[in-house]
Amino acid sequence: MVVVGVEEKVQEVHTKAKGWYGTRHFVTMMLFFGMANAYTMRTNMSVAIVAMVNHTALPKLPTVVTDECEDNKLYNETLQEKHKDGPYLWTTTEQGYILSAFFYGYCITQIPCGILAKKYGALRFLAGGMMLNSLFGFLVPISATFGTIPLIVVRFIQGLGEGPVVPCSHAMLAKWIPPNERSRMAAIVYAGAQFGTVISMPLSGVLSDLEIFGGWPSIFYFFGALSAIWSIFFYFTVYEDPDSHPSIDPDERKHIINTVWGAAGVTSPPVPWTSIAKSLPFWAILIAHIGQNYGYETLMTELPTFMKQVLRFNIKENGFLSALPYLAMWGFSVSSSWVADYLISHERMSHTKVRKIAQGIGHFGPAIALVAASYTGCNPALTVAILTIGVGLNGGIYSGFKVNHLDISPRFAGILMSFTNFTANMAGLLAPIVAGYIIYGRPTQAAWREVFFVASAVYLVCNTFYLVFATGKRQNWDDPSADQPPSTPKPEHTVESSH
């Protein structure tokens, strides 16, 4: 009777700790909205620049035909509103530099913030960085009136502020989320990127067309205010880890610490730089991240311009239709993450198999879609449908490489993410520059086909490397038992993620 009672009590505690809602779920929700705010600040320029530029007056090569799809409208002409050109005469090359300026700043703060967050905590860097991003977002409209250089500087500083977002979010996920919940919790947080994009693109299109709110400048004021509010709320309601939270349920605290850190408890050993540098699973994640960012940034920064130049959508249609692929990506990333965690927790598949299958879908899908979309001709409905499916399948990466850092090294996940995200964004910032050079003077279907082919090739090569060398196993250089006194022998084998 006593034994049965004890077992029932243990089961009750375990169930309570793993309940449907707890403090870790609140942290996940706040990180989700933080990621959403980050991406609204990141993507709003992609739509705003369509309204800011005088496309009619842009220089074009005399032999280039630029009205290939002029008579091929998705909607009846009587239902369309003509959108007037903006005040700035920026070439496609200049637009490429303006769009990429954010990512230069974004890259610089990745690694320093990843390292500092491990030492001083991620929360302050995350909240402070987003506040900096928000404040300089208010300066975008006035900086544009002084020329491209001041605008580039402002966007660069915004990027500096957003740099801590991904590595610090990853570091907090590593501290708060048990292994068997990582796929769906991480997918929910990073799906904030798609949620932010889905909100930002159509709303930016509407705001830019509403003169009552001041037109395109209102885009930056509105999203800047939202981001600033989140930064303040996040700083005062979220805590660094379960140990420092004053009101978390004790059972939930114990459950998180035991499953994430093991019997050794919370430990923070020196970073094994040499072991990380020699780790092929780490390099697999890094290469996959490079492929993801190049392809994703190509679409995120250039899709509104493609829809304006080739498919001839006006600014309102542009924003809504540019957001459709990311709405699909959001839905697929969340739904597939639940499937991934189910397969892992019920031991239907190993972490490694789940990560590779999800990653294969996530990169081969958009690679094929980009090639197919480049041959649809003047069929805007088909083009948008193909891109929506392809980018939607890209959501598989959130159960693939994106959460893989947490598998191979939960204690150093934030630092690993800072390195892969830095390198990936260095590659990603090339995407709008390459696209700008390719389509300079010839905004045609043939030129855009080259842009899509390059992105597709990068997806294919990087994903193949990942499928060969990736693993879902915790690496021996992040084995908590190695932190025990010398009398405790270090295991020779690789440690699997906890179940």
Coordinates of C-alpha atoms in Angstrom, one line a residue:
M1 CA 0.0 0.0 0.0
V2 CA 2.8 2.4 1.0
V3 CA 4.8 1.5 -2.2
V4 CA 1.7 2.0 -4.4
G5 CA 1.0 5.4 -2.7
V6 CA 4.6 6.5 -3.3
E7 CA 4.5 5.5 -6.9
E8 CA 1.2 7.3 -7.4
K9 CA 2.7 10.4 -5.8
V10 CA 5.8 10.3 -8.1
Q11 CA 3.5 9.9 -11.1
E12 CA 1.4 12.8 -10.0
V13 CA 4.4 15.0 -9.7
H14 CA 5.8 13.9 -13.0
T15 CA 2.4 14.6 -14.7
K16 CA 2.1 18.0 -13.0
A17 CA 5.6 19.0 -14.1
K18 CA 4.9 18.0 -17.7
G19 CA 1.4 19.6 -17.7
W20 CA -0.1 21.4 -20.7
Y21 CA 0.9 24.8 -19.4
G22 CA 3.7 26.0 -17.1
T23 CA 6.3 28.7 -16.7
R24 CA 8.3 27.2 -19.5
H25 CA 5.3 27.7 -21.8
F26 CA 5.1 31.3 -20.8
V27 CA 8.8 31.8 -21.6
T28 CA 8.2 30.1 -25.0
M29 CA 5.3 32.4 -25.7
M30 CA 7.3 35.5 -24.9
L31 CA 10.2 34.3 -27.0
F32 CA 7.7 33.7 -29.9
F33 CA 6.5 37.2 -29.8
G34 CA 10.0 38.5 -29.5
M35 CA 11.0 36.6 -32.6
A36 CA 7.9 37.9 -34.4
N37 CA 8.8 41.5 -33.5
A38 CA 12.3 41.0 -34.6
Y39 CA 11.1 39.8 -38.1
T40 CA 8.6 42.6 -38.5
M41 CA 11.5 45.0 -38.0
R42 CA 13.7 43.0 -40.3
T43 CA 11.2 42.5 -43.2
N44 CA 9.2 45.8 -43.3
M45 CA 11.9 47.4 -45.4
S46 CA 11.3 44.8 -48.1
V47 CA 7.8 46.1 -48.7
A48 CA 8.4 49.7 -47.8
I49 CA 11.2 50.0 -50.4
V50 CA 8.7 49.2 -53.1
A51 CA 6.7 52.3 -52.0
M52 CA 9.8 54.4 -51.5
V53 CA 11.3 53.9 -54.9
N54 CA 10.4 55.6 -58.2
H55 CA 10.3 52.4 -60.3
T56 CA 9.2 54.2 -63.5
A57 CA 12.3 56.4 -63.6
L58 CA 14.8 53.6 -62.9
P59 CA 17.5 53.2 -65.6
K60 CA 16.9 50.2 -67.9
L61 CA 19.0 48.8 -70.7
P62 CA 17.5 50.0 -74.0
T63 CA 17.1 46.5 -75.4
V64 CA 15.3 45.0 -72.4
V65 CA 11.6 44.4 -72.5
T66 CA 10.1 45.1 -69.0
D67 CA 6.4 44.7 -69.7
E68 CA 6.4 40.9 -70.4
C69 CA 3.4 40.4 -68.0
E70 CA 1.7 43.7 -68.3
D71 CA -1.5 42.3 -69.6
N72 CA -1.5 39.2 -67.3
K73 CA -3.3 40.4 -64.2
L74 CA -4.4 38.3 -61.3
Y75 CA -7.3 40.6 -60.7
N76 CA -9.6 42.5 -63.1
E77 CA -8.2 45.9 -64.0
T78 CA -11.2 47.6 -62.6
L79 CA -10.6 46.2 -59.2
Q80 CA -7.0 47.3 -59.1
E81 CA -5.7 50.5 -57.6
K82 CA -2.8 52.2 -59.3
H83 CA 0.0 52.8 -56.9
K84 CA 2.1 55.9 -57.4
D85 CA 5.9 55.8 -57.5
G86 CA 7.9 56.8 -54.4
P87 CA 10.2 59.8 -54.1
Y88 CA 13.6 58.0 -54.2
L89 CA 15.5 57.1 -57.4
W90 CA 17.5 54.2 -56.1
T91 CA 18.9 51.7 -58.6
T92 CA 18.5 47.9 -57.9
T93 CA 22.1 47.8 -56.8
E94 CA 21.5 50.6 -54.3
Q95 CA 18.4 48.9 -53.1
G96 CA 20.4 45.7 -52.6
Y97 CA 22.9 47.6 -50.3
I98 CA 20.0 49.2 -48.4
L99 CA 18.3 45.8 -47.8
S100 CA 21.6 44.1 -46.8
A101 CA 22.8 46.9 -44.5
F102 CA 20.7 45.4 -41.7
F103 CA 22.4 42.1 -42.0
Y104 CA 25.9 43.5 -41.7
G105 CA 25.0 44.9 -38.2
Y106 CA 23.1 41.7 -37.4
C107 CA 26.1 39.5 -38.1
I108 CA 28.6 41.6 -36.0
T109 CA 26.8 41.1 -32.7
Q110 CA 26.1 37.4 -33.1
I111 CA 29.2 35.8 -31.7
P112 CA 30.0 38.4 -29.0
C113 CA 26.4 38.2 -27.6
G114 CA 26.4 34.4 -27.7
I115 CA 29.6 34.3 -25.6
L116 CA 28.6 37.2 -23.3
A117 CA 25.1 35.7 -22.8
K118 CA 26.6 32.5 -21.5
K119 CA 28.6 34.4 -18.9
Y120 CA 26.1 37.1 -17.9
G121 CA 22.8 35.7 -19.0
A122 CA 20.8 36.0 -22.2
L123 CA 17.8 38.0 -21.0
R124 CA 19.4 41.4 -20.7
F125 CA 21.1 41.2 -24.2
L126 CA 17.8 40.1 -25.8
A127 CA 15.7 42.8 -24.3
G128 CA 18.3 45.5 -24.7
G129 CA 19.1 44.6 -28.3
M130 CA 15.4 44.7 -29.3
M131 CA 15.0 48.1 -27.6
L132 CA 17.9 49.5 -29.6
N133 CA 16.4 48.0 -32.8
S134 CA 13.1 49.7 -32.0
L135 CA 14.5 53.1 -31.3
F136 CA 16.5 53.3 -34.5
G137 CA 13.5 52.0 -36.4
F138 CA 11.8 55.3 -35.7
L139 CA 14.7 57.1 -37.5
V140 CA 14.4 55.2 -40.8
P141 CA 12.0 57.7 -42.5
I142 CA 14.0 60.8 -41.6
S143 CA 17.4 59.2 -42.4
A144 CA 16.1 58.3 -45.9
T145 CA 15.6 62.0 -46.7
F146 CA 19.3 62.7 -46.2
G147 CA 20.4 60.0 -48.7
T148 CA 21.2 56.3 -48.9
I149 CA 24.3 56.5 -46.6
P150 CA 22.4 57.8 -43.5
L151 CA 19.7 55.2 -44.2
I152 CA 22.2 52.4 -44.5
V153 CA 23.8 53.5 -41.2
V154 CA 20.5 53.4 -39.4
R155 CA 19.6 50.0 -40.8
F156 CA 23.0 48.8 -39.8
I157 CA 22.5 49.9 -36.2
Q158 CA 19.1 48.2 -36.2
G159 CA 20.9 45.0 -37.2
L160 CA 23.3 45.4 -34.3
G161 CA 20.4 45.5 -31.9
E162 CA 18.7 42.4 -33.4
G163 CA 21.9 40.4 -33.4
P164 CA 21.4 38.9 -29.9
V165 CA 17.8 37.7 -30.7
V166 CA 18.6 34.2 -32.1
P167 CA 21.6 33.1 -30.0
C168 CA 20.0 34.4 -26.8
S169 CA 16.6 32.8 -27.6
H170 CA 18.5 29.6 -28.3
A171 CA 20.4 29.9 -25.0
M172 CA 17.1 30.4 -23.1
L173 CA 15.4 27.4 -24.8
A174 CA 18.4 25.3 -23.8
K175 CA 17.8 26.2 -20.1
W176 CA 14.1 26.0 -20.1
I177 CA 12.9 23.2 -22.4
P178 CA 13.2 19.5 -21.7
P179 CA 14.7 17.4 -24.6
N180 CA 11.4 15.7 -25.7
E181 CA 9.7 19.1 -26.0
R182 CA 12.4 20.8 -28.0
S183 CA 11.1 20.2 -31.5
R184 CA 7.7 21.8 -30.9
M185 CA 8.9 24.5 -28.4
A186 CA 11.7 25.6 -30.6
A187 CA 9.4 25.4 -33.7
I188 CA 6.9 27.6 -31.9
V189 CA 9.6 30.2 -31.0
Y190 CA 11.2 30.3 -34.5
A191 CA 7.8 30.2 -36.2
G192 CA 7.6 33.7 -34.7
A193 CA 9.8 34.6 -37.7
Q194 CA 7.1 33.6 -40.1
F195 CA 4.3 35.0 -38.0
G196 CA 6.2 38.4 -38.0
T197 CA 6.7 38.2 -41.7
V198 CA 3.0 37.3 -42.3
I199 CA 1.9 40.3 -40.2
S200 CA 4.6 42.7 -41.5
M201 CA 4.3 42.3 -45.3
P202 CA 0.5 42.8 -45.8
L203 CA 0.2 45.4 -43.0
S204 CA 3.2 47.3 -44.4
G205 CA 1.5 47.2 -47.8
V206 CA -1.7 48.6 -46.4
L207 CA 0.1 51.3 -44.3
S208 CA 2.2 52.5 -47.2
D209 CA -1.0 53.0 -49.2
L210 CA -2.9 55.0 -46.5
E211 CA -2.0 58.6 -46.8
I212 CA -4.1 59.4 -43.7
F213 CA -1.4 57.7 -41.6
G214 CA 1.4 59.3 -43.5
G215 CA 2.1 56.6 -46.1
W216 CA 5.2 54.4 -45.9
P217 CA 6.9 56.2 -42.9
S218 CA 4.1 54.9 -40.7
I219 CA 5.4 51.3 -41.3
F220 CA 8.5 52.0 -39.2
Y221 CA 6.7 54.0 -36.5
F222 CA 4.0 51.3 -36.0
F223 CA 6.4 48.3 -35.8
G224 CA 9.0 50.3 -33.8
A225 CA 6.4 51.0 -31.1
L226 CA 5.2 47.3 -30.9
S227 CA 8.8 46.1 -30.5
A228 CA 9.6 48.7 -27.8
I229 CA 6.5 47.6 -25.8
W230 CA 7.6 43.9 -26.0
S231 CA 11.1 44.7 -24.9
I232 CA 9.9 46.3 -21.7
F233 CA 7.3 43.6 -20.9
F234 CA 9.8 40.8 -21.6
Y235 CA 12.5 42.3 -19.3
F236 CA 10.1 42.5 -16.3
T237 CA 8.2 39.2 -16.7
V238 CA 10.7 36.6 -17.9
Y239 CA 13.6 35.1 -15.9
E240 CA 17.0 33.7 -17.1
D241 CA 16.4 30.1 -16.0
P242 CA 14.2 27.9 -13.8
D243 CA 16.6 28.4 -10.8
S244 CA 16.2 32.2 -10.8
H245 CA 12.4 32.2 -11.2
P246 CA 10.8 33.2 -7.9
S247 CA 7.4 31.6 -8.5
I248 CA 7.8 28.6 -10.7
D249 CA 6.2 25.4 -9.5
P250 CA 8.9 23.4 -7.7
D251 CA 7.9 20.2 -9.5
E252 CA 8.3 21.9 -12.9
R253 CA 11.7 23.4 -11.8
K254 CA 12.9 19.9 -10.8
H255 CA 11.6 18.3 -14.0
I256 CA 13.4 20.8 -16.2
I257 CA 16.7 20.8 -14.4
N258 CA 16.8 16.9 -14.2
T259 CA 16.0 16.4 -17.8
V260 CA 18.2 19.2 -19.2
W261 CA 21.2 19.0 -16.9
G262 CA 21.0 15.5 -15.3
A263 CA 21.9 14.5 -11.8
A264 CA 24.9 16.8 -11.9
G265 CA 22.5 19.8 -11.8
V266 CA 23.1 23.1 -13.5
T267 CA 26.7 23.4 -14.6
S268 CA 28.6 25.8 -16.8
P269 CA 32.0 24.4 -17.7
P270 CA 34.6 26.2 -20.0
V271 CA 33.7 26.1 -23.7
P272 CA 35.5 23.2 -25.4
W273 CA 36.5 25.3 -28.5
T274 CA 38.8 22.7 -30.0
S275 CA 36.3 19.9 -29.7
I276 CA 33.6 22.1 -31.3
A277 CA 35.9 23.1 -34.2
K278 CA 36.6 19.4 -34.9
S279 CA 33.0 18.3 -34.6
L280 CA 31.4 17.3 -38.0
P281 CA 27.9 17.4 -36.6
F282 CA 28.5 21.1 -35.7
W283 CA 29.8 21.8 -39.2
A284 CA 26.8 20.0 -40.7
I285 CA 24.5 22.4 -38.8
L286 CA 26.6 25.4 -39.8
I287 CA 26.5 24.5 -43.5
A288 CA 22.8 23.8 -43.4
H289 CA 22.3 27.2 -41.8
I290 CA 24.2 28.9 -44.5
G291 CA 22.0 27.3 -47.2
Q292 CA 18.9 28.3 -45.3
N293 CA 19.8 31.9 -44.9
Y294 CA 20.9 32.4 -48.4
G295 CA 17.7 31.0 -49.9
Y296 CA 15.4 32.5 -47.2
E297 CA 16.9 36.0 -47.6
T298 CA 16.7 35.8 -51.3
L299 CA 12.9 35.3 -51.0
M300 CA 12.3 37.5 -48.0
T301 CA 14.1 40.6 -49.3
E302 CA 13.4 40.2 -53.1
L303 CA 10.0 38.6 -53.4
P304 CA 8.1 41.9 -53.1
T305 CA 10.4 43.4 -55.8
F306 CA 9.9 40.4 -58.0
M307 CA 6.1 40.7 -57.7
K308 CA 6.3 44.4 -58.5
Q309 CA 8.7 44.1 -61.5
V310 CA 7.6 40.9 -63.2
L311 CA 4.1 39.9 -61.9
R312 CA 2.9 43.6 -61.8
F313 CA 1.1 43.5 -58.5
N314 CA 0.2 46.8 -56.9
I315 CA 1.5 47.6 -53.4
K316 CA -1.5 46.2 -51.5
E317 CA -1.6 42.9 -53.4
N318 CA 2.2 42.8 -53.2
G319 CA 2.2 42.8 -49.4
F320 CA -0.5 40.2 -49.0
L321 CA 0.7 37.8 -51.6
S322 CA 4.4 38.1 -50.5
A323 CA 3.2 37.0 -47.1
L324 CA 1.4 33.9 -48.3
P325 CA 4.5 31.6 -48.5
Y326 CA 5.5 32.5 -44.9
L327 CA 2.0 31.8 -43.7
A328 CA 2.3 28.3 -45.2
M329 CA 5.8 28.0 -43.6
W330 CA 4.4 29.0 -40.2
G331 CA 1.7 26.4 -40.4
F332 CA 3.9 23.6 -41.6
S333 CA 6.7 24.3 -39.1
V334 CA 4.4 24.1 -36.1
S335 CA 2.4 21.0 -37.3
S336 CA 5.6 19.1 -38.4
S337 CA 7.3 19.8 -35.0
W338 CA 4.5 18.1 -33.1
V339 CA 4.9 15.1 -35.4
A340 CA 8.7 15.2 -34.8
D341 CA 8.4 15.2 -31.0
Y342 CA 5.8 12.4 -31.2
L343 CA 8.1 10.2 -33.2
I344 CA 11.0 10.9 -30.7
S345 CA 9.0 10.6 -27.5
H346 CA 7.3 7.4 -28.6
E347 CA 10.6 6.0 -29.8
R348 CA 9.4 5.5 -33.3
M349 CA 12.5 7.1 -34.7
S350 CA 15.8 8.4 -33.3
H351 CA 16.6 12.1 -33.0
T352 CA 19.0 11.7 -35.9
K353 CA 16.5 10.2 -38.3
V354 CA 13.8 12.8 -37.4
R355 CA 16.2 15.7 -37.9
K356 CA 17.4 14.5 -41.3
I357 CA 14.0 13.7 -42.6
A358 CA 12.6 17.1 -41.5
Q359 CA 15.7 18.9 -42.9
G360 CA 15.4 17.1 -46.2
I361 CA 11.9 18.3 -46.7
G362 CA 12.8 21.7 -45.5
H363 CA 15.5 22.3 -48.1
F364 CA 14.7 20.1 -51.1
G365 CA 11.1 21.5 -51.1
P366 CA 12.0 25.2 -51.7
A367 CA 14.9 24.2 -54.0
I368 CA 12.5 22.4 -56.4
A369 CA 9.9 25.2 -56.0
L370 CA 12.3 28.0 -57.0
V371 CA 13.2 26.2 -60.2
A372 CA 9.6 25.4 -61.0
A373 CA 8.5 29.0 -60.3
S374 CA 11.1 30.4 -62.6
Y375 CA 9.3 28.6 -65.6
T376 CA 5.7 29.6 -64.9
G377 CA 5.9 32.6 -67.3
C378 CA 3.1 35.2 -66.9
N379 CA 0.9 33.1 -64.7
P380 CA 0.9 34.9 -61.4
A381 CA -1.5 32.5 -59.7
L382 CA 0.6 29.5 -60.5
T383 CA 3.8 31.3 -59.5
V384 CA 2.4 32.3 -56.1
A385 CA 1.0 28.8 -55.5
I386 CA 4.3 27.1 -56.2
L387 CA 6.3 29.6 -54.1
T388 CA 3.8 29.2 -51.3
I389 CA 4.1 25.4 -51.3
G390 CA 7.9 25.5 -51.5
V391 CA 8.4 28.1 -48.8
G392 CA 5.8 26.3 -46.7
L393 CA 7.9 23.0 -46.8
N394 CA 10.9 25.1 -45.7
G395 CA 9.2 25.0 -42.3
G396 CA 10.7 21.5 -41.9
I397 CA 14.0 23.1 -40.9
Y398 CA 12.6 24.0 -37.4
S399 CA 12.5 20.2 -36.6
G400 CA 15.8 19.8 -38.5
F401 CA 19.0 21.8 -38.2
K402 CA 17.4 24.7 -36.3
V403 CA 16.9 22.7 -33.2
N404 CA 19.9 20.4 -33.7
H405 CA 22.2 22.6 -31.6
L406 CA 20.1 21.7 -28.6
D407 CA 20.5 18.0 -29.3
I408 CA 24.2 17.9 -29.7
S409 CA 25.1 20.4 -26.9
P410 CA 22.3 21.8 -24.7
R411 CA 24.9 23.6 -22.4
F412 CA 26.6 25.4 -25.3
A413 CA 23.6 25.7 -27.6
G414 CA 23.6 29.5 -27.5
I415 CA 27.2 29.8 -28.4
L416 CA 26.9 27.2 -31.2
M417 CA 23.9 29.1 -32.6
S418 CA 25.8 32.4 -32.4
F419 CA 28.5 31.0 -34.6
T420 CA 26.2 29.3 -37.1
N421 CA 23.9 32.3 -37.3
F422 CA 26.8 34.7 -37.8
T423 CA 28.2 32.6 -40.6
A424 CA 24.8 32.0 -42.2
N425 CA 23.9 35.7 -42.1
M426 CA 27.2 36.6 -43.7
A427 CA 26.2 34.4 -46.6
G428 CA 22.6 35.6 -46.4
L429 CA 23.4 39.2 -46.7
L430 CA 24.9 38.5 -50.1
A431 CA 21.5 37.4 -51.4
P432 CA 20.0 40.8 -52.0
I433 CA 23.3 42.1 -53.4
V434 CA 23.7 39.2 -55.8
A435 CA 20.0 39.6 -56.9
G436 CA 20.5 43.4 -57.3
Y437 CA 23.5 42.9 -59.7
I438 CA 21.7 40.1 -61.7
I439 CA 18.6 42.2 -62.3
Y440 CA 20.3 45.5 -62.7
G441 CA 18.9 47.2 -65.8
R442 CA 16.9 44.1 -66.8
P443 CA 14.0 43.3 -64.5
T444 CA 12.9 40.4 -66.6
Q445 CA 11.8 36.8 -66.1
A446 CA 15.1 35.5 -67.5
A447 CA 17.1 37.6 -64.9
W448 CA 14.9 36.5 -62.0
R449 CA 15.3 32.9 -63.2
E450 CA 19.0 33.3 -62.6
V451 CA 18.4 34.6 -59.1
F452 CA 16.1 31.7 -58.2
F453 CA 18.6 29.1 -59.7
V454 CA 21.4 30.4 -57.6
A455 CA 19.3 30.1 -54.4
S456 CA 18.1 26.6 -55.4
A457 CA 21.7 25.4 -56.0
V458 CA 22.8 26.7 -52.5
Y459 CA 19.9 24.9 -50.9
L460 CA 20.8 21.6 -52.6
V461 CA 24.5 21.6 -51.9
C462 CA 24.2 22.6 -48.2
N463 CA 21.4 20.2 -47.5
T464 CA 23.3 17.3 -48.9
F465 CA 26.3 18.0 -46.6
Y466 CA 23.9 18.1 -43.6
L467 CA 22.3 14.8 -44.5
V468 CA 25.7 13.1 -44.6
F469 CA 27.3 14.4 -41.4
A470 CA 24.5 15.5 -39.0
T471 CA 23.4 13.6 -35.9
G472 CA 20.9 14.1 -33.1
K473 CA 23.1 12.6 -30.4
R474 CA 24.5 14.6 -27.6
Q475 CA 28.3 14.9 -28.1
N476 CA 30.9 13.6 -25.6
W477 CA 32.4 17.1 -25.3
D478 CA 29.1 18.1 -23.7
D479 CA 28.8 15.2 -21.4
P480 CA 27.8 16.4 -17.9
S481 CA 29.5 13.5 -16.2
A482 CA 32.8 14.8 -17.4
D483 CA 32.3 17.7 -15.0
Q484 CA 32.4 15.4 -12.0
P485 CA 35.5 15.0 -9.9
P486 CA 38.4 13.0 -11.4
S487 CA 37.4 9.9 -9.6
T488 CA 34.3 9.6 -11.8
P489 CA 35.5 8.2 -15.2
K490 CA 34.4 10.0 -18.3
P491 CA 32.3 7.8 -20.6
E492 CA 33.8 6.8 -23.9
H493 CA 30.5 6.7 -25.7
T494 CA 28.4 9.5 -27.1
V495 CA 25.5 10.5 -24.9
E496 CA 22.0 10.4 -26.3
S497 CA 19.5 13.2 -25.6
S498 CA 17.3 12.4 -22.6
H499 CA 13.8 10.9 -23.0

